[in-house]
mmCIF file of C-alpha atoms in Angstrom:
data_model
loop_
_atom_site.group_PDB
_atom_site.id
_atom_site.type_symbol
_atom_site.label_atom_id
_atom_site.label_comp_id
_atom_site.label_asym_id
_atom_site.label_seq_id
_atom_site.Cartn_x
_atom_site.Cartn_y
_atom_site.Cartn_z
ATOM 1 C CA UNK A 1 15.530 -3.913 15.759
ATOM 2 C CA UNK A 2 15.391 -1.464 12.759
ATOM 3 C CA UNK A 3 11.773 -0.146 11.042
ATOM 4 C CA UNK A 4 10.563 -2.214 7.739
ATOM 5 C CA UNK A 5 10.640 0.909 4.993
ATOM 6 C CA UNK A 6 8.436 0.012 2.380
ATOM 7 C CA UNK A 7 6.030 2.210 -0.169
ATOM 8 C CA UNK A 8 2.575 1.905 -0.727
ATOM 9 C CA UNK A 9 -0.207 3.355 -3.205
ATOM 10 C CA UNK A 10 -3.165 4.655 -1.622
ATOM 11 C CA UNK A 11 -5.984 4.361 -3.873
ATOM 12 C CA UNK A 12 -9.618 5.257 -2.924
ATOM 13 C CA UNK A 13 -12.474 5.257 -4.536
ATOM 14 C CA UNK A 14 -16.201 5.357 -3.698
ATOM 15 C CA UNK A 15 -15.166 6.568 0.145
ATOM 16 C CA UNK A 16 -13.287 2.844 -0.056
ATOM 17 C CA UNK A 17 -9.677 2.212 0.341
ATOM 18 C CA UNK A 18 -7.747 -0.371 -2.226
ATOM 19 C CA UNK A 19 -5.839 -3.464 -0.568
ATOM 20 C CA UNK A 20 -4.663 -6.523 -0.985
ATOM 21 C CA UNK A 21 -4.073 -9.796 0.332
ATOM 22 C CA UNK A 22 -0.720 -11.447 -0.162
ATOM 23 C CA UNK A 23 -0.334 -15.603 -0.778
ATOM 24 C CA UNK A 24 -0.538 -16.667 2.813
ATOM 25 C CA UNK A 25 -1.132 -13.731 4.898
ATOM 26 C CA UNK A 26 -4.414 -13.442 7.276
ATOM 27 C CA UNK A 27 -4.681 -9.413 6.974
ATOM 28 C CA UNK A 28 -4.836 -6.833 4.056
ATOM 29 C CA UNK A 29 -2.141 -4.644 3.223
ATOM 30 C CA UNK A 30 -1.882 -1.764 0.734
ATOM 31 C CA UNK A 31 -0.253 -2.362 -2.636
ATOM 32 C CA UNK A 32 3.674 -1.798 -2.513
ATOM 33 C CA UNK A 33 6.265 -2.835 -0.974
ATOM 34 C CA UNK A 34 10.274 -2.586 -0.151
ATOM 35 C CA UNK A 35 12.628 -0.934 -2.434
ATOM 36 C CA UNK A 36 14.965 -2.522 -4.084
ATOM 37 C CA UNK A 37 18.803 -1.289 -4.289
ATOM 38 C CA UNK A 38 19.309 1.977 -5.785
ATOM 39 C CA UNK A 39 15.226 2.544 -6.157
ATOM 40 C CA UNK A 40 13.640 6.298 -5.218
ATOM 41 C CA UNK A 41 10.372 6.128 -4.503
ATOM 42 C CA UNK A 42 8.408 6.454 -7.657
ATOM 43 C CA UNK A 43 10.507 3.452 -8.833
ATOM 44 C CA UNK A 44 10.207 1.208 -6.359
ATOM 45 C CA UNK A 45 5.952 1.746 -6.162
ATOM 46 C CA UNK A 46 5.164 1.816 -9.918
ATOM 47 C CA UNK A 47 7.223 -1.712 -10.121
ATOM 48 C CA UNK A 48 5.503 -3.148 -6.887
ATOM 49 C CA UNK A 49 2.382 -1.738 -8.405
ATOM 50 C CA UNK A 50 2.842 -3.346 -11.909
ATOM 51 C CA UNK A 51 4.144 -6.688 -10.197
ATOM 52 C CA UNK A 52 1.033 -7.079 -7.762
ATOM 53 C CA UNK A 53 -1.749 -5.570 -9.774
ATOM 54 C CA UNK A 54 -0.885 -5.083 -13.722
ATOM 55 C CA UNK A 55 -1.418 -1.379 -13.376
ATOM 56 C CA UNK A 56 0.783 1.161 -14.531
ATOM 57 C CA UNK A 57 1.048 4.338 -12.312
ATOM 58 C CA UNK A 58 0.810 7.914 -14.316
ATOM 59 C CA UNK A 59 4.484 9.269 -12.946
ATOM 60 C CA UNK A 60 3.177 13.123 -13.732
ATOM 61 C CA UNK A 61 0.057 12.725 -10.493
ATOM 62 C CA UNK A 62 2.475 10.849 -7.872
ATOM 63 C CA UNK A 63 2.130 12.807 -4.806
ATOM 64 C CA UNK A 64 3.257 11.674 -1.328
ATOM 65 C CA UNK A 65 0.402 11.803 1.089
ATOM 66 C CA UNK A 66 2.809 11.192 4.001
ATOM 67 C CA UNK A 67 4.414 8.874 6.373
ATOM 68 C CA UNK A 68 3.211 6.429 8.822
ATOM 69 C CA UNK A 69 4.825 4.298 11.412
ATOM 70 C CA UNK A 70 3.146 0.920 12.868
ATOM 71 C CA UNK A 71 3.684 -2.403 14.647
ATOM 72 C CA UNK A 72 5.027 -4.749 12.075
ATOM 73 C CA UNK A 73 2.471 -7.938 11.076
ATOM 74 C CA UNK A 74 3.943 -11.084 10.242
ATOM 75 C CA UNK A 75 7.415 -9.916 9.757
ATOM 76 C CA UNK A 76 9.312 -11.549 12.677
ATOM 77 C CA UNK A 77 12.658 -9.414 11.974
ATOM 78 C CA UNK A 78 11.040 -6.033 11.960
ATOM 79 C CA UNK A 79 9.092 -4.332 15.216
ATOM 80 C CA UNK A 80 7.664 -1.753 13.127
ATOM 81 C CA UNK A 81 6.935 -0.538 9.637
ATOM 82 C CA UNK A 82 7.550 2.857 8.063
ATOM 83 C CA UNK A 83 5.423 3.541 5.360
ATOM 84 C CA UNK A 84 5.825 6.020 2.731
ATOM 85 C CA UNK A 85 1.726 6.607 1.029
ATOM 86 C CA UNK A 86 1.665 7.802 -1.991
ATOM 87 C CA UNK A 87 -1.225 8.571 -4.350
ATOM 88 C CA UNK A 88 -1.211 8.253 -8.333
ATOM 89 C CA UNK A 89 -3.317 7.877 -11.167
ATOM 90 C CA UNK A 90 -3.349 4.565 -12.914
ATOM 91 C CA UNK A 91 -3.873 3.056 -16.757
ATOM 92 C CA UNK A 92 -4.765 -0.671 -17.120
ATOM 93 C CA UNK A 93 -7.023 -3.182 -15.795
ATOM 94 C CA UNK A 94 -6.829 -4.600 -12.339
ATOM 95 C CA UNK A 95 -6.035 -7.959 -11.663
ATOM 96 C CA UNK A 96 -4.008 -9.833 -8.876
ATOM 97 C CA UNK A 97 -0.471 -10.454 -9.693
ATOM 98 C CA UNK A 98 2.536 -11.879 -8.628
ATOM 99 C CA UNK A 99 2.218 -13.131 -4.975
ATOM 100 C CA UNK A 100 -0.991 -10.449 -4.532
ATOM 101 C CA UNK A 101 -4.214 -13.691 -4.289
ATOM 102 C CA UNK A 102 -7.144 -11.044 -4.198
ATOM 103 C CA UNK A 103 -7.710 -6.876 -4.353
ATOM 104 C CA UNK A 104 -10.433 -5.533 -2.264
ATOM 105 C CA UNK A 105 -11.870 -2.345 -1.831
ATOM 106 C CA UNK A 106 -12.239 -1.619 2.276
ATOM 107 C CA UNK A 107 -14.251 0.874 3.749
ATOM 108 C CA UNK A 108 -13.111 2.477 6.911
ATOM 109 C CA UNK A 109 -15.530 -0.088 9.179
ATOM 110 C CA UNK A 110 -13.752 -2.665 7.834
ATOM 111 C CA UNK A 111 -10.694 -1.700 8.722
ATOM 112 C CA UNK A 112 -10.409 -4.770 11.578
ATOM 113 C CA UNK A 113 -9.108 -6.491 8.155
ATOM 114 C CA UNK A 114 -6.283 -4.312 7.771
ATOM 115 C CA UNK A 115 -2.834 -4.607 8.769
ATOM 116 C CA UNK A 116 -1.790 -2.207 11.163
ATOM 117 C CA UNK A 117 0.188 -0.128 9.139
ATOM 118 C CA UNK A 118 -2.650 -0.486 6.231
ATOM 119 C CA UNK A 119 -4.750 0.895 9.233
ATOM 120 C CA UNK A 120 -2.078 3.718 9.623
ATOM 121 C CA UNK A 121 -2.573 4.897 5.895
ATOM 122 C CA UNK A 122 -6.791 4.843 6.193
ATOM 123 C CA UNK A 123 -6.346 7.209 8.915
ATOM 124 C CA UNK A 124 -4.048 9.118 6.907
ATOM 125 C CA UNK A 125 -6.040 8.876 3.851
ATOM 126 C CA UNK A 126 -8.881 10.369 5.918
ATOM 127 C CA UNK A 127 -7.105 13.189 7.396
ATOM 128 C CA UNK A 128 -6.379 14.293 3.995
ATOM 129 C CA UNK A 129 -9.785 14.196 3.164
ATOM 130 C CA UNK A 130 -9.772 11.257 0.665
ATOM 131 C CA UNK A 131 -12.192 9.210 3.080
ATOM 132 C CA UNK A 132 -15.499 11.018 4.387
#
């Protein structure tokens, strides 16, 4: 069984971590998503980004903050999930998008509401000294 590859935007602010809750799905997960054909990276999160949030990413601060690897949730063909974080400015106002029903911002006690690959990228986010 191969790895889900997917990107995701980390976005924190106020020592909180941004997530979201897709149509149907008990946990949080971070905005982003799979690439589609022919997509690098930058591609594939500013259009997941726009689709599930309105938000345009600013292309000139996208920085990779690194990999993670986790059990997959709720994706029955898919044992685990690799997960590309990146970080990036945005322009716009939020608002749920798309199949994205709410945005939340969760601080790292919360993080029992997280996926675990959204858990993944919290730990990452505090290694990296985005989280205190």
């Amino acid at each position: 069984m191969t790895d889900l590859d997917v990107v995701a935007w980390v976005q924190v602010s106020d020592g909180r971590m941004l997530a979201v809750r897709s149509r149907g799905r008990d946990l949080l997960y971070l905005p982003g998503g799979k690439r589609e054909r022919g997509e690098d990276d930058w591609t594939a999160l500013s259009r997941e980004v726009r689709e599930e949030l309105a938000l345009e990413l600013d292309e000139a601060s996208f920085r990779e903050l690194g990999v993670v690897r986790a059990p997959a949730h709720d994706q029955p063909d898919f044992a685990h999930v690799r997960m590309a974080c990146f970080t990036a400015s945005y322009r716009g106002a939020m608002s749920a998008a798309g199949e994205v029903d709410e945005y939340v911002y969760v601080a790292p006690a919360e993080r029992h509401l997280l996926a675990p690959a959204a858990q993944a990228a919290l730990d990452l986010a505090h290694r990296n000294g985005l989280l205190t």
